[in-house]
Coordinates of C-alpha atoms in Angstrom, one line a residue:
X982 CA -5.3 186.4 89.4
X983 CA -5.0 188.4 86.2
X984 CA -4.4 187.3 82.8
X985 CA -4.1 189.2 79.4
X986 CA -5.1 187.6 76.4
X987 CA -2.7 189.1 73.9
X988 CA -3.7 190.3 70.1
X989 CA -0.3 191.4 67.7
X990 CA -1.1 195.0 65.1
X991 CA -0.6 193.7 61.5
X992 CA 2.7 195.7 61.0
X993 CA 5.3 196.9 63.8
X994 CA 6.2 200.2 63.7
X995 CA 7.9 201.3 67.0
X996 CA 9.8 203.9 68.7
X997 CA 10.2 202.3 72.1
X998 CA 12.3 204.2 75.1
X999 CA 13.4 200.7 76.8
X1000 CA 14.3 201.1 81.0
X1001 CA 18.0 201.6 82.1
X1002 CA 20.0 199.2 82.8
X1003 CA 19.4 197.5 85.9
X1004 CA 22.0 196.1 86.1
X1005 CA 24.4 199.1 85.5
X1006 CA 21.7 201.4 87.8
X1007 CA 22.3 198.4 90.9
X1008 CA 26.3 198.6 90.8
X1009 CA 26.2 202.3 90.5
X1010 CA 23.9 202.9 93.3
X1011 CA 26.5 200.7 95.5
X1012 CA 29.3 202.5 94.3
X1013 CA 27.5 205.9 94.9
X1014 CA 26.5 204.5 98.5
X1015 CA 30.7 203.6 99.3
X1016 CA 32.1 206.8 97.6
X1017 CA 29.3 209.7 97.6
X1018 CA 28.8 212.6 95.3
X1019 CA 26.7 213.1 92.4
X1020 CA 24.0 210.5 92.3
X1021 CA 23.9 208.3 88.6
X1022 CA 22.1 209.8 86.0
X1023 CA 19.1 207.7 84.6
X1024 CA 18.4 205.1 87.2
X1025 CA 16.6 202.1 86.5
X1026 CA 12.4 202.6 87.3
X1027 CA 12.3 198.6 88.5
X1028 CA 11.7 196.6 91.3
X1029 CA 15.3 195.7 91.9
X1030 CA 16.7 199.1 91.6
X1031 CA 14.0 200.1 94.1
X1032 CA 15.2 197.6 96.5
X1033 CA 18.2 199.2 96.2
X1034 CA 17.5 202.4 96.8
X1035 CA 15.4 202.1 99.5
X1036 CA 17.7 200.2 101.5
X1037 CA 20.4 202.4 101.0
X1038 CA 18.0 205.9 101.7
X1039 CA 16.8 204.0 104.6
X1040 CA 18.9 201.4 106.0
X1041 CA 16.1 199.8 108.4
X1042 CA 17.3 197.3 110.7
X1043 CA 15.5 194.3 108.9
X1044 CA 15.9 194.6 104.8
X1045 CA 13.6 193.1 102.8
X1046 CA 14.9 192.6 99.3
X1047 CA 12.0 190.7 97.8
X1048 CA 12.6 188.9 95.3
X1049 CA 16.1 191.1 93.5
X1050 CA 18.6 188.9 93.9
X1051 CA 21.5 191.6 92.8
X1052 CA 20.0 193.6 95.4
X1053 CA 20.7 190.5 97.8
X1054 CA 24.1 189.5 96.5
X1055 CA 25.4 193.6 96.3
X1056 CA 23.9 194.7 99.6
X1057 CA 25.4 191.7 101.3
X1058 CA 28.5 192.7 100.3
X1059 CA 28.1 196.6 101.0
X1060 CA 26.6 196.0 105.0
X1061 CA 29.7 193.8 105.7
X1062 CA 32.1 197.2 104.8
X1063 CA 29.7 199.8 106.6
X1064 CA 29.2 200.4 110.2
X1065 CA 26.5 199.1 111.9
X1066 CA 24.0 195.5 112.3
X1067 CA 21.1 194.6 109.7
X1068 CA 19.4 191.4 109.0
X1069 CA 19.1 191.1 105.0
X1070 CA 16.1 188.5 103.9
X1071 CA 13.9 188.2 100.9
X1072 CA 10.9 186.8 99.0
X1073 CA 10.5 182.6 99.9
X1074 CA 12.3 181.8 96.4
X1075 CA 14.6 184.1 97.8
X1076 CA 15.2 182.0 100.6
X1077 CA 16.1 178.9 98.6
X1078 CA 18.7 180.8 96.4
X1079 CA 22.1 179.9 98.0
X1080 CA 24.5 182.4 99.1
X1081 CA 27.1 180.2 100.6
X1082 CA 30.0 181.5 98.4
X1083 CA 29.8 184.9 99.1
X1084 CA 29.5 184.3 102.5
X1085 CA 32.6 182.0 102.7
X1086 CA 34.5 184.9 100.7
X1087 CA 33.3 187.5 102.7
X1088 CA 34.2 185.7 106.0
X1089 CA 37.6 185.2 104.5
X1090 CA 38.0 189.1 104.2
X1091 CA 37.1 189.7 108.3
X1092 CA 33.2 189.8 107.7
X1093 CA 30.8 189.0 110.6
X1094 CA 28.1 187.3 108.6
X1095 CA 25.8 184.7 110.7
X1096 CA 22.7 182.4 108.9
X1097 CA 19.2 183.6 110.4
X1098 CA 18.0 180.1 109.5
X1099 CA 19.7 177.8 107.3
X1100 CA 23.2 177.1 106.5
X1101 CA 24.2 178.4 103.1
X1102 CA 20.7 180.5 102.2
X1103 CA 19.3 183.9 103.6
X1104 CA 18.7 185.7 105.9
X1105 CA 21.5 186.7 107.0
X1106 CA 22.6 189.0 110.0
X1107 CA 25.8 191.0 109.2
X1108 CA 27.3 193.6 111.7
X1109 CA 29.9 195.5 109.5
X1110 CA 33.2 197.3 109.9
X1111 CA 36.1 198.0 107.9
X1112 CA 37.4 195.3 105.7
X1113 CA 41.2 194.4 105.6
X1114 CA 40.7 193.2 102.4
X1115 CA 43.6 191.3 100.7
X1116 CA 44.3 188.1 98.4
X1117 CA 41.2 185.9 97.9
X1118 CA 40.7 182.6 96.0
X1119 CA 37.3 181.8 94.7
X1120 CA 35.5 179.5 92.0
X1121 CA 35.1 181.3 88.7
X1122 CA 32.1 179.1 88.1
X1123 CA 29.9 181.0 91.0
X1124 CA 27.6 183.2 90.3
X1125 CA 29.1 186.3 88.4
X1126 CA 27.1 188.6 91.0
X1127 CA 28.9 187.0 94.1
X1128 CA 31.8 187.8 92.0
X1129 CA 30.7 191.8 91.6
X1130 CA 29.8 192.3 94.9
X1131 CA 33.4 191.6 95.9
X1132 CA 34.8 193.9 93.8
X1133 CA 32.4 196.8 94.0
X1134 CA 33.5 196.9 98.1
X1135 CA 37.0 196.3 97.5
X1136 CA 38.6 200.0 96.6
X1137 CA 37.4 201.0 100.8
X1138 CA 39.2 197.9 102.3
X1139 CA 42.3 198.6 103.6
X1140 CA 44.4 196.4 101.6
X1141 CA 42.4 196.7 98.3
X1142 CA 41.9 193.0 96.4
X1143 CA 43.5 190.3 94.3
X1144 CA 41.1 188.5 93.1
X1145 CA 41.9 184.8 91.7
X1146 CA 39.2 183.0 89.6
X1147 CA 40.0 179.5 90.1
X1148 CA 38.8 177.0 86.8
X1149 CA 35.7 178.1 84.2
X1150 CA 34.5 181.6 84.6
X1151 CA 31.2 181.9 83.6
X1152 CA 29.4 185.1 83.2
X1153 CA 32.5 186.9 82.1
X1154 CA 30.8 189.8 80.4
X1155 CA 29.2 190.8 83.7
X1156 CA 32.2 191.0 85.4
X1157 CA 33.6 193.5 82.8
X1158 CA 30.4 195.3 83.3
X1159 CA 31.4 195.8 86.6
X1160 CA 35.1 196.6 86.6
X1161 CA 33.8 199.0 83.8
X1162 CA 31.6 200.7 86.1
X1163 CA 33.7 201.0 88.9
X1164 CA 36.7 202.4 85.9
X1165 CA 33.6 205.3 85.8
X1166 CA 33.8 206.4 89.2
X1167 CA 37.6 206.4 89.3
X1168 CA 38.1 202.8 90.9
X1169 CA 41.7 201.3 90.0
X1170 CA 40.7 198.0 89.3
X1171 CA 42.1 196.0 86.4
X1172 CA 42.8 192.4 84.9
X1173 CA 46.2 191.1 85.6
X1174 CA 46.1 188.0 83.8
X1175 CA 43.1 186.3 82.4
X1176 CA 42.1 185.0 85.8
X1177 CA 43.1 187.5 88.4
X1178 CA 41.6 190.8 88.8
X1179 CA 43.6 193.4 91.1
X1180 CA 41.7 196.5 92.8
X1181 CA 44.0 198.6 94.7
X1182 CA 42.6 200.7 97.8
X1183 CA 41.5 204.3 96.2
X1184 CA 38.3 205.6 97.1
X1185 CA 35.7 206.1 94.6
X1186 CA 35.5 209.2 93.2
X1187 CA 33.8 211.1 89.7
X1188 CA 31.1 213.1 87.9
X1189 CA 27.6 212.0 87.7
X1190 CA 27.5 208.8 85.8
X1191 CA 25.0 208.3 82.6
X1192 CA 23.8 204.6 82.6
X1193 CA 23.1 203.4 79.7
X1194 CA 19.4 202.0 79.0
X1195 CA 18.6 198.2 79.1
X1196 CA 20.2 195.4 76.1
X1197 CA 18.6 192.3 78.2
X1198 CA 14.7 194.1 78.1
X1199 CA 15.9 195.2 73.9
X1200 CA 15.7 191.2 73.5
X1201 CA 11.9 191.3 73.7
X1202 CA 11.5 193.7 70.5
X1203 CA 14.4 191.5 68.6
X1204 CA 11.7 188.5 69.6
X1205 CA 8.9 190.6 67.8
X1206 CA 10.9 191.9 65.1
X1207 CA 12.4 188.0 64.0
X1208 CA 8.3 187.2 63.8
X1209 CA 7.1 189.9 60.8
X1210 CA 7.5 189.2 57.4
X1211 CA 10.6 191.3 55.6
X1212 CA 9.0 194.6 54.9
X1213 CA 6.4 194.6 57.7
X1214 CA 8.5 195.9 60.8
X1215 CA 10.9 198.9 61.9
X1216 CA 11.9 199.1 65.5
X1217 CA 14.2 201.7 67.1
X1218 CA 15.4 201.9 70.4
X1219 CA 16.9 204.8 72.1
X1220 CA 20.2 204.7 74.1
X1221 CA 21.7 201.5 73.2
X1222 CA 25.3 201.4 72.6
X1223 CA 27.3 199.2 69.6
X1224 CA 30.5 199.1 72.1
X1225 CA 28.6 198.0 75.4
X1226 CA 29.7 196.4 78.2
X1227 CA 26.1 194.9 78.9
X1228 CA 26.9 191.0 78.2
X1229 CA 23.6 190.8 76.5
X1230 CA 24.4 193.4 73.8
X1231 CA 25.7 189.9 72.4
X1232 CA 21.4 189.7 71.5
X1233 CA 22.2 191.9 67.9
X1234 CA 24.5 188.8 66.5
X1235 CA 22.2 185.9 67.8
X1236 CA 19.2 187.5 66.1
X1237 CA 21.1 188.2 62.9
X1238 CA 21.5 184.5 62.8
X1239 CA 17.1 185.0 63.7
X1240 CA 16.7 187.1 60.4
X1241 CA 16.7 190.6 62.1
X1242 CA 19.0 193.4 61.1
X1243 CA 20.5 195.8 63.7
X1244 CA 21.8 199.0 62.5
X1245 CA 23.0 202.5 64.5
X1246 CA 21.8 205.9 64.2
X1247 CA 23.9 208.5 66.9
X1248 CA 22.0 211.1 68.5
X1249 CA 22.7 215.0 68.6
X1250 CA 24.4 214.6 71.6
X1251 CA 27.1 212.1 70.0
X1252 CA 27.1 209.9 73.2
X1253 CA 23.8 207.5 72.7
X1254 CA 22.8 206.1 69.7
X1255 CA 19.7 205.2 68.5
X1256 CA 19.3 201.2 67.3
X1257 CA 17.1 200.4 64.1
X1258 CA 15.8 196.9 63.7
X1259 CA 14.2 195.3 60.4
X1260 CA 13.8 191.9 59.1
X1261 CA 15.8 191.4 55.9
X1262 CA 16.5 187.6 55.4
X1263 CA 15.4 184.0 56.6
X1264 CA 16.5 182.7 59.7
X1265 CA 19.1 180.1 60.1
X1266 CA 17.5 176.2 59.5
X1267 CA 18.9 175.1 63.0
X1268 CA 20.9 177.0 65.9
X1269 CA 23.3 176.0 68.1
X1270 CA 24.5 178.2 70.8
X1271 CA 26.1 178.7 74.2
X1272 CA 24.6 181.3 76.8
X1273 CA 27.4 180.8 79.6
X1274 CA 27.9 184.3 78.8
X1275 CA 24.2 185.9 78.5
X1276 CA 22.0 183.2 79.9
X1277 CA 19.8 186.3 80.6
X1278 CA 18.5 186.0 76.9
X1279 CA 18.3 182.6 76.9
X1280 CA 14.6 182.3 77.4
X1281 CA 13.9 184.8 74.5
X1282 CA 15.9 182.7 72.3
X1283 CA 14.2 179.9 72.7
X1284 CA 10.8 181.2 73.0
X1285 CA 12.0 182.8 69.2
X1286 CA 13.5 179.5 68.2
X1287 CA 10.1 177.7 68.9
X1288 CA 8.0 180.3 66.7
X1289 CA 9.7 181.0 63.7
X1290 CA 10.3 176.7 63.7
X1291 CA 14.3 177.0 63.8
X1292 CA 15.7 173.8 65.9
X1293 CA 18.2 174.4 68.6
X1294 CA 20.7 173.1 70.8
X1295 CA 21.8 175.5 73.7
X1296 CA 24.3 175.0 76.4
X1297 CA 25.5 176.9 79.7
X1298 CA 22.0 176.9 80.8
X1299 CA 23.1 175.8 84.3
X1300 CA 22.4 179.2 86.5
X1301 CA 18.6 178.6 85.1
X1302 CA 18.0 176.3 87.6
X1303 CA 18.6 178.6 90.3
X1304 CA 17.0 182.2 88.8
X1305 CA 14.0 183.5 90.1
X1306 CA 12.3 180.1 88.8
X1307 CA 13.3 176.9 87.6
X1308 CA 13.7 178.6 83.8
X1309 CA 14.6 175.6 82.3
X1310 CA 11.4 173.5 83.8
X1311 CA 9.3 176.3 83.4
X1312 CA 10.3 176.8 79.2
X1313 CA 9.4 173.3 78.8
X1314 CA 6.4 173.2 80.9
X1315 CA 5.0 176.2 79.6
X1316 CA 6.0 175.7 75.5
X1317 CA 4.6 172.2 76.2
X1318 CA 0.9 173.9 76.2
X1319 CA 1.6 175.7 72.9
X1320 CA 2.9 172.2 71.3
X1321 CA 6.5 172.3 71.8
X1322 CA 8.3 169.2 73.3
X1323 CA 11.3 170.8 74.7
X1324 CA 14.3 168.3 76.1
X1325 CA 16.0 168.8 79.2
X1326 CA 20.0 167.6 78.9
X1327 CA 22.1 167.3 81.9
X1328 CA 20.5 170.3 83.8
X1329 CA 22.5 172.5 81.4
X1330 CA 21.5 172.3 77.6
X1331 CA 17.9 172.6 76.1
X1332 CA 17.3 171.1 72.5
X1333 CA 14.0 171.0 69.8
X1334 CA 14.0 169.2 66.8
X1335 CA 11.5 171.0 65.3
X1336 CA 8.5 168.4 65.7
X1337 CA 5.1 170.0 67.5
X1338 CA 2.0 168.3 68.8
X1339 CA -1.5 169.6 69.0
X1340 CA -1.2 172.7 71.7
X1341 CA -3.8 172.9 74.5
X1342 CA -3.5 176.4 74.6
X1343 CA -3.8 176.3 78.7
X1344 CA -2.5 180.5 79.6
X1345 CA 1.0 180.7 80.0
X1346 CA 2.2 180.5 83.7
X1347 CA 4.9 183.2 85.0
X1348 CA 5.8 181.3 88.3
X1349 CA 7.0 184.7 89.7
X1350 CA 9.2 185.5 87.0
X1351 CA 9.9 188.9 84.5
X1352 CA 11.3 187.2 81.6
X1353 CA 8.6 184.2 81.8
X1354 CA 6.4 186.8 80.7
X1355 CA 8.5 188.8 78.0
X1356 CA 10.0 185.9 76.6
X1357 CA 6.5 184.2 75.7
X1358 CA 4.1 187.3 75.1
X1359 CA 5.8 187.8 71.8
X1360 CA 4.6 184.5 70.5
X1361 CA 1.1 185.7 70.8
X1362 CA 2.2 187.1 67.1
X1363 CA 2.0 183.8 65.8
X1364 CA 0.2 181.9 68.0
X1365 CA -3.5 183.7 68.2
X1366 CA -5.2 183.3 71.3
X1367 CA -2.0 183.5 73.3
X1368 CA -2.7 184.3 77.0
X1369 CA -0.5 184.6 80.2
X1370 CA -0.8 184.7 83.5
X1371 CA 0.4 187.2 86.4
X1372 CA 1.4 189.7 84.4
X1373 CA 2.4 192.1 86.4
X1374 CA 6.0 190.6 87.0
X1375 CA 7.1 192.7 84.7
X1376 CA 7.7 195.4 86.8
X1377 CA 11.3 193.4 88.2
X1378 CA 13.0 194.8 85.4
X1379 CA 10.6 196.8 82.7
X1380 CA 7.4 198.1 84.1
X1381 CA 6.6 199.9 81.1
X1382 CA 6.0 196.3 78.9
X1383 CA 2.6 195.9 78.4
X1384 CA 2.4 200.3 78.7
X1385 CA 4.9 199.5 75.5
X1386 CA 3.1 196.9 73.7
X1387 CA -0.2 198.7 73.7
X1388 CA 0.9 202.0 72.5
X1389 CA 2.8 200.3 69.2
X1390 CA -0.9 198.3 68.3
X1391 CA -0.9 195.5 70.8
X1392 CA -4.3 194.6 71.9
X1393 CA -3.8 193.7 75.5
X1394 CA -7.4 192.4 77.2
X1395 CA -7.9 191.1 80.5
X1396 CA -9.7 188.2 80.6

């Protein structure tokens, strides 16, 4: 097992070029997969974007996805369209994530999905063919990616798709994402009220498409940034976008509220733009917020929250439970070591009153998980000593992290 014991420079002064989107690099790769042409400019350099691409440039019978659930929920989605039989599976936390929904919608649309082993959960063995496609009812409460991968297969049915969002939708901002996307690649796919999206059957078409870099892995900097004193840190990032459809752009108001200042510089070429962050003012004395809508940065938040002392009280944590880990169990387990008592509400809100006990200052545990690790490595700024286990999960979404952290003045030892 490795394990980095993590030293902060006295000052940040960064210029960091942050990954591409994953999650705009996954829908475009589908998209590019169903329609052809020029392939996306910029792709993602992760684990889940590989899974991608490897299944797609090799289409083995078996495909392993790991542990990249998009890959999962997307490539589902794109074998029951295309000709031909594959068995889709994954890492053992993989296994345990259910799929049920997209299944039962697929199903509805003519797929030929079967369960490998249990009801409801990968593997799954899907022989495709040409979807009629059609009008489909589903919860808006499921997960937003179940939700994606029926729209980014719905301009080759047939029939095209109305798609009604029954009660809450959570995760709206990644569904935008996606019909945004798809509007890139010349998909005619639109809201027609505020719960029904309607994609009508025109095949994907377009130029080479520019993805825009990564807001969820710009989170980890904000972290750093909110924990320097006013005067000690500048930050810029590269190929962020003020206007983005990335849900957890959403990360420059919270950490306004976190004392951190996020300002725009465009580039030469007048399409990216170069963020600046700096720490101007105080945090807020207590924060209250709901992450139905980003719970992607939840765990940064709070990790934040915990080191600069700021109480909280955060809701639409309820898709935690099922990520790659247990996040909500595992941000109390592991914040518990470093003297935090963090409460568990419901299975869907997390609070801290601010009150800390002596820290054992065990390593931090990662439990298979990217954003254990990003979330809590920035602590290490105020919390000396900090150390963390398996770090290597980074490479799900930013391999370049701890590359990152050292060139800026991070001392990163293995111990």
């Amino acid at each position: 097992m490795t394990t980095y014991e993590i030293t902060p420079p006295a000052n940040l002064e960064a210029h960091i070029n942050l990954p591409a989107s994953k999650s705009i690099s996954n829908r475009a790769l589908i998209i590019h997969a169903l329609g052809g042409g020029e392939l996306p400019v910029n792709l993602s350099d992760c684990d889940d974007t590989r899974a991608v691409i490897n299944a797609l440039s090799d289409m083995p019978d078996t495909i392993d996805v790991g542990a990249a659930g998009t890959a999962m929920r997307f490539l589902t989605a794109y074998l029951s369209v295309i000709q031909g039989e594959h068995t889709i599976t994954g890492s053992e936390r993989m296994l345990r994530r259910p799929i049920g929904a997209l299944v039962d919608a697929l199903r509805m649309l003519g797929a030929t999905i079967d369960y490998v082993g249990e009801e409801g959960f990968p593997p799954l063995r899907i022989s495709g063919h040409p979807l009629l496609g059609g009008r489909l009812e589903i919860p808006g409460n499921v997960s937003s990616q179940f939700i994606s991968a029926l729209l980014l297969i719905a301009p080759v049915t047939l029939q095209g798709l109305t798609l009604h969002l029954t009660g809450e939708i959570v995760s709206r901002p990644y569904i935008d994402l996606t019909i945004h996307v798809m509007h890139g690649f010349g998909a005619d796919v639109d809201w027609a009220s505020p719960n029904i999206i309607e994609v009508k059957p025109k095949p994907y078409s377009g130029p080479a498409y520019l993805i825009e870099n990564d807001w969820s892995a710009s989170s980890y900097w904000y972290e750093m940034a909110s924990f320097y004193p006013i005067g000690k840190v500048h930050v810029s990032m590269d190929g962020l976008e003020d206007s983005s459809r990335q849900g957890d752009s959403v990360v420059k108001y919270i950490f306004s509220l976190l004392g951190v200042r996020t300002t725009f510089a465009k580039t030469h070429s007048g399409k990216l733009t170069t963020v600046n962050l700096s720490r101007h003012f105080e945090p807020v004395l207590q924060l209250t917020y709901d992450f139905i809508n980003c719970p992607d940065l939840a765990q940064t938040v709070i990790a934040t929250c915990c080191g600069l002392g700021v109480p909280f009280h955060f809701t639409g944590l309820a898709s935690l439970r099922i990520k790659e880990t247990d996040r909500l169990a595992a941000m109390r387990r592991e914040l518990h070591k470093l003297g935090f008592n963090i409460q568990i509400i419901n299975d869907t809100e997390m609070q801290w009153d601010g009150k800390q006990h002596e820290a054992t200052m065990e390593p931090i545990d990662t439990y298979e998980d990217h954003r254990m690790a990003m979330a809590m490595a920035p602590l290490a700024i105020n919390i000396p000593g900090l150390r963390i286990n398996h770090p290597e999960v980074v490479s799900k979404s930013y391999p370049t992290f701890w590359k990152d952290l050292r060139e800026v003045g991070f001392k990163i030892k293995e111990v």
